[in-house]
Amino acid sequence: MIKRTLAWALLALSTCALAHHSVSNFDFDKETSISGKVTYFSFTNPHSFIDMEAVDAQGATSAWKVFATSKVVLQRYGWTPSSVKAGDTISVTGHPDKLKPREMYLTKIRFADGTEWLRKSIDN
Amino acid sequence: MNVRALLGFVCTMCVTASAAPPDLTGVWMPETKRTEALPRPLPFTPPVQAAFDLARKTYDEHLDDAGRNCLPYGMPQSMLGTAAYPYEIIQTPNRITMLFELHMGVRRIYMDGRSIPADAMRTRMGYSVGRWEGSTLVVETAALSPQSSGFRRSERMRITERFELLTGPGEPEGKALRVHITIDDPVTYTHPLVVNKYYRYGTGKFEMSEYFCTEDLWQQIYSGNESRIPWR
């Protein structure tokens, strides 16, 4: 417990422009894109996330977790709780996690209805 | 412009300058372009640096991230955040109230001339008193609870903020706030931290929302989706 409490001190390092909590586990120098079917959408604070079954060019599937910013911010920039639903076919681009090969931080999404949303539309 | 008109104009400027302080009421959104970052690495005192180094060795960004664990902000963090979360200032004669969207934080800045009580309860936001120096709002904050997560601080931390309203054609929304922040905590830092933060005017542009974090987590747990919460 003491160790844990001390560990939180590290947060002093991670006050960054990208989120109110650390997203330092993602590699912001790289981008990756996948397409597939949504299995679960969590429209939540402090993070939102999409679980999806990605299908690659050879037709092989793999389970991905795609993080996005909080629902409060997404809501302000056009999302609704039903922007993404289980069963939707979507395409996403994001910064991959440095350690976990099938996690990323969303920068671009094409929703099931064909419309696109870019993270850079968050204009602060 | 004739002399009379010129004098009239100058006089109007004088009156404006010496009249009531500016009204800071409104929604303010952190700016990323002009805003400054704190010095890196932070100038920790040796004991704090030792604790910090130990923390770095054992840190797990999924388990230990205060934000992911929904640990709310406090001062000075609430004023330092540069992410996309606005706050609202409500200016009334004897008090200035700040409502932060993130974690639903509230600051009350007493403007009635009182001092910070020696026995004030120590809290995350601390106890704040303010005064006007011309058109600059000066706020002193103390009585902060010690914190080793988020933004490290001791009971001796004292924060001075100087709020200036910037107006003119250079401001995209017509006005902006510059906040000069001095964070003095001799237990935690070898010298005071000084930083300028900028906020753009966002009334009518940014709608403030309700931010609960733990509630969402509990809803996931109650609906049997706990295993899906990746940051727990």
Short mmCIF file of C-alpha atoms in Angstrom, two decimals:
data_model
loop_
_atom_site.label_atom_id
_atom_site.label_comp_id
_atom_site.label_asym_id
_atom_site.label_seq_id
_atom_site.Cartn_x
_atom_site.Cartn_y
_atom_site.Cartn_z
CA MET A 1 0.00 0.00 0.00
CA ILE A 2 2.82 2.37 0.91
CA LYS A 3 4.52 1.37 -2.29
CA ARG A 4 1.37 2.10 -4.21
CA THR A 5 0.91 5.48 -2.59
CA LEU A 6 4.48 6.37 -3.39
CA ALA A 7 3.97 5.17 -6.90
CA TRP A 8 1.23 7.69 -7.42
CA ALA A 9 3.79 10.39 -6.93
CA LEU A 10 4.94 9.62 -10.43
CA LEU A 11 1.84 11.29 -11.68
CA ALA A 12 3.61 14.55 -11.09
CA LEU A 13 5.47 13.56 -14.25
CA SER A 14 2.52 12.93 -16.41
CA THR A 15 0.51 16.13 -16.44
CA CYS A 16 0.28 16.44 -20.17
CA ALA A 17 -1.72 18.18 -22.82
CA LEU A 18 -3.38 15.05 -24.09
CA ALA A 19 -5.53 13.97 -21.19
CA HIS A 20 -6.20 14.59 -17.57
CA HIS A 21 -4.57 11.29 -16.78
CA SER A 22 -1.66 9.45 -18.24
CA VAL A 23 -1.76 8.17 -21.80
CA SER A 24 2.00 7.72 -21.77
CA ASN A 25 1.57 4.00 -22.45
CA PHE A 26 0.73 4.86 -26.07
CA ASP A 27 3.36 5.56 -28.73
CA PHE A 28 2.41 8.94 -30.13
CA ASP A 29 5.02 8.62 -32.90
CA LYS A 30 3.22 5.69 -34.52
CA GLU A 31 -0.19 5.11 -36.01
CA THR A 32 -2.01 1.95 -36.89
CA SER A 33 -5.37 1.31 -38.58
CA ILE A 34 -7.85 -1.54 -38.29
CA SER A 35 -11.38 -2.36 -39.45
CA GLY A 36 -13.89 -4.76 -38.00
CA LYS A 37 -16.96 -5.33 -35.89
CA VAL A 38 -17.69 -3.69 -32.54
CA THR A 39 -18.31 -6.11 -29.66
CA TYR A 40 -18.69 -3.57 -26.86
CA PHE A 41 -18.68 0.22 -26.44
CA SER A 42 -17.97 1.89 -23.14
CA PHE A 43 -18.96 5.59 -23.28
CA THR A 44 -17.41 6.54 -19.95
CA ASN A 45 -15.17 8.78 -17.87
CA PRO A 46 -12.21 8.89 -17.41
CA HIS A 47 -11.77 6.97 -20.69
CA SER A 48 -14.09 5.62 -23.30
CA PHE A 49 -13.19 2.45 -25.15
CA ILE A 50 -14.35 0.23 -27.98
CA ASP A 51 -13.81 -3.52 -27.99
CA MET A 52 -13.73 -4.82 -31.53
CA GLU A 53 -12.92 -7.83 -33.67
CA ALA A 54 -10.50 -6.59 -36.30
CA VAL A 55 -10.30 -8.39 -39.63
CA ASP A 56 -7.01 -8.19 -41.52
CA ALA A 57 -6.37 -8.45 -45.28
CA GLN A 58 -6.13 -12.25 -45.03
CA GLY A 59 -9.45 -12.44 -43.22
CA ALA A 60 -7.95 -13.35 -39.84
CA THR A 61 -9.65 -11.80 -36.79
CA SER A 62 -8.15 -10.46 -33.58
CA ALA A 63 -9.63 -8.75 -30.52
CA TRP A 64 -8.65 -5.09 -30.09
CA LYS A 65 -9.30 -2.48 -27.44
CA VAL A 66 -9.47 1.07 -28.77
CA PHE A 67 -9.29 3.83 -26.18
CA ALA A 68 -10.68 7.30 -26.64
CA THR A 69 -10.92 10.33 -24.39
CA SER A 70 -13.67 10.82 -21.78
CA LYS A 71 -17.33 10.83 -22.74
CA VAL A 72 -17.60 14.43 -21.51
CA VAL A 73 -15.12 15.59 -24.13
CA LEU A 74 -16.38 13.26 -26.88
CA GLN A 75 -19.91 14.54 -26.25
CA ARG A 76 -18.76 18.14 -26.64
CA TYR A 77 -17.27 17.23 -30.01
CA GLY A 78 -20.17 15.43 -31.59
CA TRP A 79 -20.45 11.94 -30.14
CA THR A 80 -23.59 10.48 -28.58
CA PRO A 81 -23.98 7.32 -26.49
CA SER A 82 -25.15 5.56 -29.66
CA SER A 83 -22.39 6.77 -31.98
CA VAL A 84 -20.93 3.27 -31.67
CA LYS A 85 -22.95 0.10 -30.99
CA ALA A 86 -22.13 -3.59 -30.70
CA GLY A 87 -22.43 -5.09 -34.16
CA ASP A 88 -21.37 -1.92 -36.01
CA THR A 89 -18.67 -2.23 -38.65
CA ILE A 90 -16.14 0.56 -38.14
CA SER A 91 -12.60 1.57 -39.13
CA VAL A 92 -10.25 3.20 -36.66
CA THR A 93 -6.77 4.71 -36.61
CA GLY A 94 -4.80 5.32 -33.46
CA HIS A 95 -1.52 5.35 -31.59
CA PRO A 96 -0.58 1.79 -30.57
CA ASP A 97 0.19 0.85 -26.97
CA LYS A 98 3.93 0.51 -26.37
CA LEU A 99 3.56 -2.91 -24.78
CA LYS A 100 0.14 -4.32 -25.60
CA PRO A 101 0.00 -5.20 -29.29
CA ARG A 102 -3.77 -4.91 -29.67
CA GLU A 103 -4.56 -1.69 -27.88
CA MET A 104 -4.51 1.82 -29.29
CA TYR A 105 -5.53 5.41 -28.60
CA LEU A 106 -8.06 6.67 -31.12
CA THR A 107 -7.17 9.47 -33.53
CA LYS A 108 -9.71 8.77 -36.31
CA ILE A 109 -12.88 6.73 -36.68
CA ARG A 110 -15.25 5.94 -39.52
CA PHE A 111 -18.60 5.17 -37.94
CA ALA A 112 -21.02 2.55 -39.28
CA ASP A 113 -22.96 5.26 -41.14
CA GLY A 114 -19.84 6.24 -43.06
CA THR A 115 -19.22 9.56 -41.31
CA GLU A 116 -15.76 10.27 -39.97
CA TRP A 117 -14.51 11.90 -36.79
CA LEU A 118 -10.98 13.09 -36.11
CA ARG A 119 -9.47 13.55 -32.69
CA LYS A 120 -7.94 16.80 -33.86
CA SER A 121 -11.44 18.27 -34.04
CA ILE A 122 -11.05 18.73 -30.29
CA ASP A 123 -10.06 22.37 -30.65
CA ASN A 124 -8.41 23.46 -27.45
CA MET B 1 -10.02 64.42 -34.18
CA ASN B 2 -10.16 67.85 -32.51
CA VAL B 3 -8.57 68.58 -29.13
CA ARG B 4 -11.86 68.44 -27.22
CA ALA B 5 -12.72 65.05 -28.67
CA LEU B 6 -9.22 63.80 -27.97
CA LEU B 7 -9.41 64.93 -24.32
CA GLY B 8 -12.80 63.32 -24.03
CA PHE B 9 -11.41 60.08 -25.41
CA VAL B 10 -8.39 60.12 -23.06
CA CYS B 11 -10.67 60.89 -20.12
CA THR B 12 -12.89 57.96 -20.97
CA MET B 13 -9.83 55.71 -20.98
CA CYS B 14 -8.84 57.07 -17.53
CA VAL B 15 -12.24 56.37 -16.10
CA THR B 16 -12.23 52.86 -17.55
CA ALA B 17 -8.81 52.16 -16.05
CA SER B 18 -9.69 53.32 -12.57
CA ALA B 19 -13.27 52.01 -12.53
CA ALA B 20 -14.56 48.69 -11.29
CA PRO B 21 -12.30 45.67 -11.79
CA PRO B 22 -12.93 43.59 -14.89
CA ASP B 23 -15.63 40.96 -14.85
CA LEU B 24 -14.05 37.53 -15.24
CA THR B 25 -17.41 35.75 -15.25
CA GLY B 26 -17.63 33.16 -17.98
CA VAL B 27 -16.47 29.81 -19.24
CA TRP B 28 -12.72 29.51 -19.80
CA MET B 29 -10.99 26.80 -21.78
CA PRO B 30 -7.31 25.96 -21.26
CA GLU B 31 -5.20 26.98 -24.22
CA THR B 32 -2.45 24.70 -25.41
CA LYS B 33 -0.58 27.11 -27.68
CA ARG B 34 0.53 29.93 -25.39
CA THR B 35 0.41 28.08 -22.11
CA GLU B 36 3.69 27.17 -20.44
CA ALA B 37 4.79 23.84 -19.01
CA LEU B 38 6.30 23.41 -15.58
CA PRO B 39 10.07 22.89 -15.48
CA ARG B 40 11.17 19.31 -16.09
CA PRO B 41 12.38 17.59 -14.08
CA LEU B 42 10.56 19.14 -11.15
CA PRO B 43 13.05 20.46 -8.58
CA PHE B 44 12.19 18.03 -5.80
CA THR B 45 13.97 18.30 -2.47
CA PRO B 46 16.21 15.27 -1.73
CA PRO B 47 13.71 13.31 0.43
CA VAL B 48 10.91 13.82 -2.08
CA GLN B 49 13.23 12.93 -4.95
CA ALA B 50 14.14 9.67 -3.17
CA ALA B 51 10.46 8.77 -2.77
CA PHE B 52 9.85 9.73 -6.39
CA ASP B 53 12.72 7.53 -7.63
CA LEU B 54 11.36 4.58 -5.67
CA ALA B 55 7.92 5.23 -7.13
CA ARG B 56 9.32 5.25 -10.64
CA LYS B 57 10.68 1.73 -10.12
CA THR B 58 7.38 0.30 -8.94
CA TYR B 59 4.98 2.40 -10.98
CA ASP B 60 2.29 0.59 -12.94
CA GLU B 61 0.58 3.02 -15.28
CA HIS B 62 -2.61 0.99 -15.31
CA LEU B 63 -2.93 0.47 -11.56
CA ASP B 64 -1.32 3.62 -10.23
CA ASP B 65 -2.61 6.35 -12.50
CA ALA B 66 -4.62 8.69 -10.29
CA GLY B 67 -6.80 9.79 -13.18
CA ARG B 68 -7.76 6.26 -14.12
CA ASN B 69 -8.62 5.63 -10.49
CA CYS B 70 -10.87 8.69 -10.55
CA LEU B 71 -8.90 10.51 -7.89
CA PRO B 72 -10.11 14.10 -8.15
CA TYR B 73 -7.89 17.10 -8.75
CA GLY B 74 -7.09 19.91 -6.35
CA MET B 75 -4.79 22.89 -6.32
CA PRO B 76 -2.61 23.63 -8.11
CA GLN B 77 -3.52 20.84 -10.55
CA SER B 78 -6.97 22.23 -11.31
CA MET B 79 -5.35 25.39 -12.68
CA LEU B 80 -2.50 23.60 -14.45
CA GLY B 81 -4.45 21.12 -16.56
CA THR B 82 -4.14 21.80 -20.25
CA ALA B 83 -6.58 19.15 -21.46
CA ALA B 84 -9.96 19.89 -23.03
CA TYR B 85 -11.84 20.59 -19.79
CA PRO B 86 -13.19 24.10 -19.18
CA TYR B 87 -14.03 25.86 -15.94
CA GLU B 88 -16.47 28.61 -15.18
CA ILE B 89 -15.85 31.74 -13.13
CA ILE B 90 -18.77 33.36 -11.35
CA GLN B 91 -17.79 36.77 -10.01
CA THR B 92 -19.91 38.29 -7.25
CA PRO B 93 -19.03 41.25 -4.99
CA ASN B 94 -17.49 39.35 -2.08
CA ARG B 95 -16.63 36.06 -3.67
CA ILE B 96 -15.33 34.53 -6.85
CA THR B 97 -16.44 30.97 -7.49
CA MET B 98 -14.77 28.61 -9.92
CA LEU B 99 -16.57 25.54 -11.20
CA PHE B 100 -14.34 23.00 -12.91
CA GLU B 101 -15.89 20.49 -15.25
CA LEU B 102 -13.22 17.91 -14.50
CA HIS B 103 -14.18 16.00 -11.36
CA MET B 104 -16.82 18.69 -10.65
CA GLY B 105 -14.23 20.68 -8.72
CA VAL B 106 -15.24 23.87 -6.88
CA ARG B 107 -13.04 26.74 -5.64
CA ARG B 108 -14.34 29.53 -3.45
CA ILE B 109 -12.17 32.63 -3.39
CA TYR B 110 -13.17 35.02 -0.61
CA MET B 111 -12.92 38.67 -1.66
CA ASP B 112 -14.19 40.26 1.57
CA GLY B 113 -10.79 41.16 2.96
CA ARG B 114 -10.38 38.19 5.27
CA SER B 115 -7.10 36.36 5.74
CA ILE B 116 -6.57 32.63 5.45
CA PRO B 117 -7.45 31.30 8.94
CA ALA B 118 -4.52 29.64 10.68
CA ASP B 119 -6.72 26.68 11.58
CA ALA B 120 -8.48 26.31 8.22
CA MET B 121 -9.34 22.71 7.37
CA ARG B 122 -6.83 21.28 4.95
CA THR B 123 -8.43 20.31 1.66
CA ARG B 124 -7.55 19.43 -1.91
CA MET B 125 -8.57 22.87 -3.17
CA GLY B 126 -7.22 24.67 -0.11
CA TYR B 127 -8.48 27.97 1.28
CA SER B 128 -8.33 30.92 -1.10
CA VAL B 129 -8.56 34.66 -0.53
CA GLY B 130 -8.35 37.27 -3.24
CA ARG B 131 -7.94 41.00 -3.83
CA TRP B 132 -7.76 43.37 -6.77
CA GLU B 133 -4.50 45.14 -7.56
CA GLY B 134 -5.77 47.52 -10.22
CA SER B 135 -7.22 45.27 -12.88
CA THR B 136 -5.28 42.20 -11.71
CA LEU B 137 -6.95 39.64 -9.48
CA VAL B 138 -4.45 38.29 -6.94
CA VAL B 139 -5.38 35.04 -5.21
CA GLU B 140 -3.51 33.41 -2.33
CA THR B 141 -4.17 29.76 -1.53
CA ALA B 142 -2.99 27.73 1.46
CA ALA B 143 -4.40 25.07 3.85
CA LEU B 144 -3.83 22.36 1.26
CA SER B 145 -3.89 18.74 2.34
CA PRO B 146 -0.62 16.92 1.74
CA GLN B 147 -0.75 14.80 -1.38
CA SER B 148 1.66 12.29 -2.81
CA SER B 149 -0.43 11.45 -5.86
CA GLY B 150 -1.30 13.69 -8.74
CA PHE B 151 0.53 16.90 -7.98
CA ARG B 152 2.91 16.42 -5.09
CA ARG B 153 2.51 18.90 -2.25
CA SER B 154 3.05 19.34 1.48
CA GLU B 155 1.08 21.25 4.10
CA ARG B 156 3.40 24.20 3.57
CA MET B 157 2.46 24.75 -0.06
CA ARG B 158 1.33 28.28 -0.80
CA ILE B 159 0.06 29.30 -4.22
CA THR B 160 -0.16 32.85 -5.60
CA GLU B 161 -2.12 33.45 -8.76
CA ARG B 162 -2.36 36.69 -10.73
CA PHE B 163 -5.30 36.74 -13.15
CA GLU B 164 -5.20 39.25 -16.00
CA LEU B 165 -7.93 39.74 -18.55
CA LEU B 166 -6.46 40.08 -22.05
CA THR B 167 -8.58 41.88 -24.60
CA GLY B 168 -8.01 43.07 -28.11
CA PRO B 169 -8.10 42.04 -31.74
CA GLY B 170 -5.37 39.42 -31.17
CA GLU B 171 -7.68 37.36 -29.01
CA PRO B 172 -9.71 34.89 -31.08
CA GLU B 173 -12.73 35.15 -28.79
CA GLY B 174 -12.19 38.83 -27.99
CA LYS B 175 -10.74 38.07 -24.59
CA ALA B 176 -8.56 35.57 -22.79
CA LEU B 177 -7.19 35.03 -19.30
CA ARG B 178 -3.53 34.88 -18.37
CA VAL B 179 -2.84 33.38 -14.98
CA HIS B 180 0.64 33.77 -13.55
CA ILE B 181 1.03 31.01 -10.98
CA THR B 182 3.71 30.76 -8.29
CA ILE B 183 3.83 27.53 -6.31
CA ASP B 184 5.94 27.75 -3.19
CA ASP B 185 6.48 24.61 -1.14
CA PRO B 186 9.91 24.39 0.51
CA VAL B 187 9.23 20.87 1.77
CA THR B 188 8.60 19.52 -1.74
CA TYR B 189 10.51 21.82 -4.12
CA THR B 190 13.93 23.43 -3.82
CA HIS B 191 12.59 26.67 -5.28
CA PRO B 192 9.17 28.07 -6.23
CA LEU B 193 7.61 26.85 -9.47
CA VAL B 194 6.46 29.67 -11.73
CA VAL B 195 4.29 29.24 -14.80
CA ASN B 196 1.92 31.24 -17.04
CA LYS B 197 -1.34 29.58 -18.06
CA TYR B 198 -3.68 30.90 -20.74
CA TYR B 199 -7.40 30.32 -21.12
CA ARG B 200 -9.58 31.31 -24.05
CA TYR B 201 -13.03 32.74 -23.50
CA GLY B 202 -15.56 30.00 -24.07
CA THR B 203 -18.98 31.27 -23.01
CA GLY B 204 -21.48 30.24 -25.69
CA LYS B 205 -18.87 28.07 -27.33
CA PHE B 206 -18.15 25.36 -24.81
CA GLU B 207 -21.05 23.84 -22.93
CA MET B 208 -19.98 22.66 -19.49
CA SER B 209 -21.07 19.15 -18.62
CA GLU B 210 -21.38 16.87 -15.62
CA TYR B 211 -18.29 14.78 -14.99
CA PHE B 212 -18.55 11.73 -12.84
CA CYS B 213 -15.97 9.06 -13.17
CA THR B 214 -16.53 6.58 -10.36
CA GLU B 215 -20.22 6.39 -11.26
CA ASP B 216 -19.39 5.05 -14.71
CA LEU B 217 -17.06 2.48 -13.22
CA TRP B 218 -19.71 1.27 -10.80
CA GLN B 219 -22.25 1.01 -13.58
CA GLN B 220 -19.88 -1.29 -15.41
CA ILE B 221 -19.42 -3.37 -12.30
CA TYR B 222 -23.16 -3.61 -11.60
CA SER B 223 -23.88 -4.64 -15.16
CA GLY B 224 -21.36 -7.48 -14.94
CA ASN B 225 -18.79 -5.83 -17.15
CA GLU B 226 -16.09 -5.35 -14.55
CA SER B 227 -13.69 -7.52 -16.48
CA ARG B 228 -13.94 -5.06 -19.36
CA ILE B 229 -12.64 -2.14 -17.31
CA PRO B 230 -9.07 -2.14 -18.50
CA TRP B 231 -7.64 0.33 -16.03
CA ARG B 232 -8.79 -1.40 -12.85
#
